[in-house]
Tab-separated table of C-alpha atoms in Angstrom:
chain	number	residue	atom	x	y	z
A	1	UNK	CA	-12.967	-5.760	19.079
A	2	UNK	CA	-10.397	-4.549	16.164
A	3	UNK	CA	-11.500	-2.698	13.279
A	4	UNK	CA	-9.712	-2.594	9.648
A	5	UNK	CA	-10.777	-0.099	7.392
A	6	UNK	CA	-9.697	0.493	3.811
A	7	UNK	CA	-11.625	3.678	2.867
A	8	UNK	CA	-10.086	2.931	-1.654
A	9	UNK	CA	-12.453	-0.080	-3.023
A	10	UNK	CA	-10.641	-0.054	-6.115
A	11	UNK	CA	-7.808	2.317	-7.413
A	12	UNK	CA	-5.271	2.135	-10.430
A	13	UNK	CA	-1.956	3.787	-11.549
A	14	UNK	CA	0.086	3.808	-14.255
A	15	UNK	CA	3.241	1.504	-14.694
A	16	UNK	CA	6.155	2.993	-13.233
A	17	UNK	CA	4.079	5.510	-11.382
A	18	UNK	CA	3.782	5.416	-7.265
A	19	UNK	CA	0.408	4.438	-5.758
A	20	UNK	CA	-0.733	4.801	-2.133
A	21	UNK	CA	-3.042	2.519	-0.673
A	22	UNK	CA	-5.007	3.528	2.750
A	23	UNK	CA	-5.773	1.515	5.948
A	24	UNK	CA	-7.115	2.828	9.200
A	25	UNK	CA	-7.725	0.379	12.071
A	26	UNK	CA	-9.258	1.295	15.675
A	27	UNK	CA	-7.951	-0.871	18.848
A	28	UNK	CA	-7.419	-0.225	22.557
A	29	UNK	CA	-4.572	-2.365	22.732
A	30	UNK	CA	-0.862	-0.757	22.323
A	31	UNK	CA	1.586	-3.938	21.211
A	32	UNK	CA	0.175	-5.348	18.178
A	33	UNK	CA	1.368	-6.229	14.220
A	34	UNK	CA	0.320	-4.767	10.978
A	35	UNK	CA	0.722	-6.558	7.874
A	36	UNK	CA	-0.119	-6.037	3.951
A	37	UNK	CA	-1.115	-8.656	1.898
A	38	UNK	CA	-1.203	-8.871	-1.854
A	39	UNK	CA	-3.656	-11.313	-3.612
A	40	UNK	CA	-3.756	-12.118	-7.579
A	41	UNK	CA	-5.953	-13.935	-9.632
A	42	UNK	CA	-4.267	-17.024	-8.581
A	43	UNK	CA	-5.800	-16.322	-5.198
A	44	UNK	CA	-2.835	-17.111	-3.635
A	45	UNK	CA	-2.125	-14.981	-0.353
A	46	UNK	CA	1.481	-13.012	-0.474
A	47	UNK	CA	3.148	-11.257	2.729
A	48	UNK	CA	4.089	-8.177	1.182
A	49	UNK	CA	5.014	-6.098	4.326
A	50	UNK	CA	5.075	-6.436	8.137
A	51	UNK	CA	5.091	-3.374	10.738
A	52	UNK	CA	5.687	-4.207	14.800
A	53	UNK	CA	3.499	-1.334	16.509
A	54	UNK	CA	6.256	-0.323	19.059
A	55	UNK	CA	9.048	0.122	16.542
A	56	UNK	CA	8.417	3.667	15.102
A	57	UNK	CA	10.660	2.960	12.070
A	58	UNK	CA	8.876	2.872	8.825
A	59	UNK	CA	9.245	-1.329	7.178
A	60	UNK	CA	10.335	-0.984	3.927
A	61	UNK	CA	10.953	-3.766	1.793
A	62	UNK	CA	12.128	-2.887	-2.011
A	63	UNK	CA	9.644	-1.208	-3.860
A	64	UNK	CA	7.090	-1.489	-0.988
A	65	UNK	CA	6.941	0.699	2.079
A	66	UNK	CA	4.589	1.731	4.658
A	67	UNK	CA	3.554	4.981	6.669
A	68	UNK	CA	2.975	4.234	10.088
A	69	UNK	CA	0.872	6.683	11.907
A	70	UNK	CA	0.035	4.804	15.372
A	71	UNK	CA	-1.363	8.061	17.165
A	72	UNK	CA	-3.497	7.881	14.174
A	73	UNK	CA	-3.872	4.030	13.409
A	74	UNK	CA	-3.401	4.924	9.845
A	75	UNK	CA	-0.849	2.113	8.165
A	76	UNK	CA	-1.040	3.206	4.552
A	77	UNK	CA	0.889	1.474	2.238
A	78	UNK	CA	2.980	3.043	-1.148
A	79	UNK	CA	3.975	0.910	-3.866
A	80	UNK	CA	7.022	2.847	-5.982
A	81	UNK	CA	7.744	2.138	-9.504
A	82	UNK	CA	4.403	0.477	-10.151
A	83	UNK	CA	4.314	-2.982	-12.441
A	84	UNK	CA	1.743	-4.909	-13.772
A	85	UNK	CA	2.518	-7.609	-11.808
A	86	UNK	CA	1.796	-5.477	-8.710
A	87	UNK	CA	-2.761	-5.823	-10.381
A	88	UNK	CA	-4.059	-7.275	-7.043
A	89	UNK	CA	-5.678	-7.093	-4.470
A	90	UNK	CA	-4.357	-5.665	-1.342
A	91	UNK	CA	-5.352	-6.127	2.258
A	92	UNK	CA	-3.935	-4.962	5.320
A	93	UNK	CA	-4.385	-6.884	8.589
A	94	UNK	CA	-4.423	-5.974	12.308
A	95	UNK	CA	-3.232	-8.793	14.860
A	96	UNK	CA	-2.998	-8.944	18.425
A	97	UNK	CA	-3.131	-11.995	20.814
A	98	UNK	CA	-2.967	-14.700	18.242
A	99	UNK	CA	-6.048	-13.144	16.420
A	100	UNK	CA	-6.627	-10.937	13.475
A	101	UNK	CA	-8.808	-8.664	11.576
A	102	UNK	CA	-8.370	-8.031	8.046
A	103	UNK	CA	-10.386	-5.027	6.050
A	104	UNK	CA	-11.819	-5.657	2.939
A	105	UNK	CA	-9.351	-4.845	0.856
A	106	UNK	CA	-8.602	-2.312	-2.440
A	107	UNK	CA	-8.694	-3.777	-5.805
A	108	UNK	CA	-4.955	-2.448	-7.668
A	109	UNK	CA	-5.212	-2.311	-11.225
A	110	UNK	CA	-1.787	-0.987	-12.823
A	111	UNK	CA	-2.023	0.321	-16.322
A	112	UNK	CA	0.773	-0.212	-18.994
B	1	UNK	CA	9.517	-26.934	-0.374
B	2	UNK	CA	5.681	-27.123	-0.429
B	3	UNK	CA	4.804	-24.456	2.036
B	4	UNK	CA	1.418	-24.986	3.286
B	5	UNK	CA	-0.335	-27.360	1.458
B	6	UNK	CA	-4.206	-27.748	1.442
B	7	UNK	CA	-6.974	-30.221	-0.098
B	8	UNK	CA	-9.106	-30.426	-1.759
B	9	UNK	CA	-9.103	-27.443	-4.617
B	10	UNK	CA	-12.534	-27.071	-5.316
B	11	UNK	CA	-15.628	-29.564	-3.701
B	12	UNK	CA	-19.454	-29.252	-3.904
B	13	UNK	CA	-21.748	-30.170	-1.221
B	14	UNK	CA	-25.376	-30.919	-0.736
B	15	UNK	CA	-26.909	-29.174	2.031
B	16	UNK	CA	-26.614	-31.626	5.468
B	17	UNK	CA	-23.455	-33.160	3.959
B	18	UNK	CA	-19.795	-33.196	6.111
B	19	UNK	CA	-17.106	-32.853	4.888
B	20	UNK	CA	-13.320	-32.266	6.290
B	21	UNK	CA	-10.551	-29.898	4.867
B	22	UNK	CA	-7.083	-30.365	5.482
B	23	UNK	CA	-4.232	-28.654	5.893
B	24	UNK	CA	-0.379	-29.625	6.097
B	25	UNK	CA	2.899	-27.278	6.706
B	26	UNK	CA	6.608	-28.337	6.896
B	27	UNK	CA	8.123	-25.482	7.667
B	28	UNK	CA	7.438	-26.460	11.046
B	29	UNK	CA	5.449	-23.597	12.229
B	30	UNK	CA	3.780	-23.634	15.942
B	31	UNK	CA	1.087	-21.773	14.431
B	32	UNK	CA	-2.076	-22.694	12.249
B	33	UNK	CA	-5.108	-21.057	11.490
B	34	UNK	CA	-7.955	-21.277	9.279
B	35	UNK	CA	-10.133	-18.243	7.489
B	36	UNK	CA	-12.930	-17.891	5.181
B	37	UNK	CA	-12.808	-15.460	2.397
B	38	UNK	CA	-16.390	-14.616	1.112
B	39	UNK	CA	-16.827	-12.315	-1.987
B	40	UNK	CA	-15.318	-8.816	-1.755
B	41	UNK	CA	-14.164	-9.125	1.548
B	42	UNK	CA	-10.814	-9.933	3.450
B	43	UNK	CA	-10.602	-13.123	5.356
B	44	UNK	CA	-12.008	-13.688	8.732
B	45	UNK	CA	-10.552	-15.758	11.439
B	46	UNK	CA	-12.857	-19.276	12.244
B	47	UNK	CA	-10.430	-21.220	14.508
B	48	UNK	CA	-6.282	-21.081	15.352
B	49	UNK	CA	-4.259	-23.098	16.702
B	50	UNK	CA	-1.223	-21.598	18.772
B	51	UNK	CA	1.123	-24.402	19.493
B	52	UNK	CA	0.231	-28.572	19.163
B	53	UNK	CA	-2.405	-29.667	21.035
B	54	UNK	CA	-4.556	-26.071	21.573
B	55	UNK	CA	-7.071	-24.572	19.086
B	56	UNK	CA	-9.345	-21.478	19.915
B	57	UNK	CA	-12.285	-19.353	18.646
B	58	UNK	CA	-12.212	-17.327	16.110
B	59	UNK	CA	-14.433	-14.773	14.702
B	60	UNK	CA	-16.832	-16.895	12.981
B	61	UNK	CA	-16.785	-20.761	14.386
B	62	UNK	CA	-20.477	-21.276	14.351
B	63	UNK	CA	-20.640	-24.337	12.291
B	64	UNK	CA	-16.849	-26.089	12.543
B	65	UNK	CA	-14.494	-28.039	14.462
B	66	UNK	CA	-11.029	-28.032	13.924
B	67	UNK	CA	-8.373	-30.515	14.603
B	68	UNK	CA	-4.735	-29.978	15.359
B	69	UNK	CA	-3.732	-33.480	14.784
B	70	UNK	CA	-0.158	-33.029	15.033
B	71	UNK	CA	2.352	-30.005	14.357
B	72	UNK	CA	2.131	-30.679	11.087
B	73	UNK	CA	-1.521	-30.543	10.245
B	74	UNK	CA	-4.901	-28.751	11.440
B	75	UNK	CA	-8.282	-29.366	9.799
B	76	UNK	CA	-11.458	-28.153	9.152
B	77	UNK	CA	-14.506	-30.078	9.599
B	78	UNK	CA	-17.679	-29.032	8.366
B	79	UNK	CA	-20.318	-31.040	10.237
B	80	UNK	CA	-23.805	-30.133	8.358
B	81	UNK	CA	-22.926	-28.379	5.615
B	82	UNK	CA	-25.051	-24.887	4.851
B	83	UNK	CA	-25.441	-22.540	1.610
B	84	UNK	CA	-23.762	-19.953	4.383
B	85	UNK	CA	-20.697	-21.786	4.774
B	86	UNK	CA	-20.196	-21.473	0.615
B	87	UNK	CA	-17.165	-19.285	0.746
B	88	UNK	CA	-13.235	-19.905	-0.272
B	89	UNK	CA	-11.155	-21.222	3.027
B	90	UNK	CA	-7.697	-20.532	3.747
B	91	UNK	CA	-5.254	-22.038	5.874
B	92	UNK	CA	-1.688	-20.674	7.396
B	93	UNK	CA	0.557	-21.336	9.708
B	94	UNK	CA	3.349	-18.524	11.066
B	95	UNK	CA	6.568	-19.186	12.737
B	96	UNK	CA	4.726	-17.164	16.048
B	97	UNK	CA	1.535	-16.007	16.250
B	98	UNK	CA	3.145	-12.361	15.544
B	99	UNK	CA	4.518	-13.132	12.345
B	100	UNK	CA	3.795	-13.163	8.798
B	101	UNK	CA	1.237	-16.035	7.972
B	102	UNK	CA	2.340	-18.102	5.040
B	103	UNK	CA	-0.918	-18.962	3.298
B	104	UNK	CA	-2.027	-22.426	1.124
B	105	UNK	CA	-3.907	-21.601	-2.119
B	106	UNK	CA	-7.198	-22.218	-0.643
B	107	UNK	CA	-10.409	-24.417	-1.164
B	108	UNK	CA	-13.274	-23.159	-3.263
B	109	UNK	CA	-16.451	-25.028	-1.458
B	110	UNK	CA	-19.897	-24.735	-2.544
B	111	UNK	CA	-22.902	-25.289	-0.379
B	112	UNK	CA	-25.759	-26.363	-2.831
């Protein structure tokens, strides 16, 4: 079975500063997907970032990008340019064969 | 375009009570799958659906059946309700079972 792990319960930043967000995960398997997902108050779930495990290429998508470690499962993920609308919080998923394992998330809180 | 659209909101139920969540997408999605978020955790998987016409196991499906009536809707039937099963249930559907889910707002339920 697939383990997520995000090691950061809660962290915060300052507006306009970057902020890096940690997420280990522990599977046998070698083709899989990695994904972050941002939820608000509004408990609404957002796709903020998706990583396919055999392209090495950092995803990047505006302000949002990911390091991609896979000899190390680490996917950590670095929001630039922090704003308060980025106060969430974040999980990252693991999902292989139609199934998925999220951790248990970090609690963002930006600061103005 | 509503997304993924899910009903009720909120509902409280007695103990031994059933109850049945839906869930409609028309974005036309193959995939649909239903989680349970409970307090300070990420979501874990209770059943999927992969394509019209198959469902499957998840991590936790002690307690629910699921029905993929057609492509457009899958849902969630709680047989005899339990305080266990209080918890806030998501349902998604992705394009492929590899891509980003697209999440509905959820359904606060309450086991009493």
């Amino acid at each position: 079975a697939q383990t997520v792990t995000q090691s950061q319960p809660e962290m915060s930043v300052q507006e306009a500063e970057t902020v890096t967000l940690s997420c280990t995960y522990d599977t046998s398997e070698s083709n899989y997907y990695l994904f972050w997902y941002k939820q608000p108050p509004s408990r609404q779930m957002i796709l903020v970032i998706r990583q396919e495990a055999y392209k090495q290429q950092n995803a990047t998508e505006n302000r949002f990008s990911v390091n991609f470690q896979k000899a190390a499962k680490s996917f950590s993920l670095k929001i630039s340019d922090s704003q308060l609308g980025d106060t969430a919080m974040y999980f990252c998923a693991f999902i292989h064969a139609g199934k998925s394992t999220f951790g248990d998330g970090t609690t963002l809180t930006v600061k103005p | 375009n509503a997304g993924v659209t899910q009903t009720p909101k909120f509902q409280v139920l007695k103990t031994g009570q059933s109850m049945t969540l839906q869930c409609a997408q028309d974005m036309n999605h193959n995939s649909m799958y239903w989680y349970r978020q409970d307090p300070g955790m990420g979501l874990r998987l209770i059943y999927y659906s992969a394509s019209e016409g198959t469902t499957d196991k998840g991590e936790v499906p002690n307690g629910y059946n699921v029905s993929r009536l057609n492509k457009r809707e899958f849902s969630l039937r709680l047989e005899s309700a339990a305080p266990s099963q209080t918890s806030v249930y998501f349902c998604a559907s992705s394009e492929a079972r590899y891509y980003g889910y697209t999440f509905g707002s959820g359904t606060r339920l309450t086991v009493v």
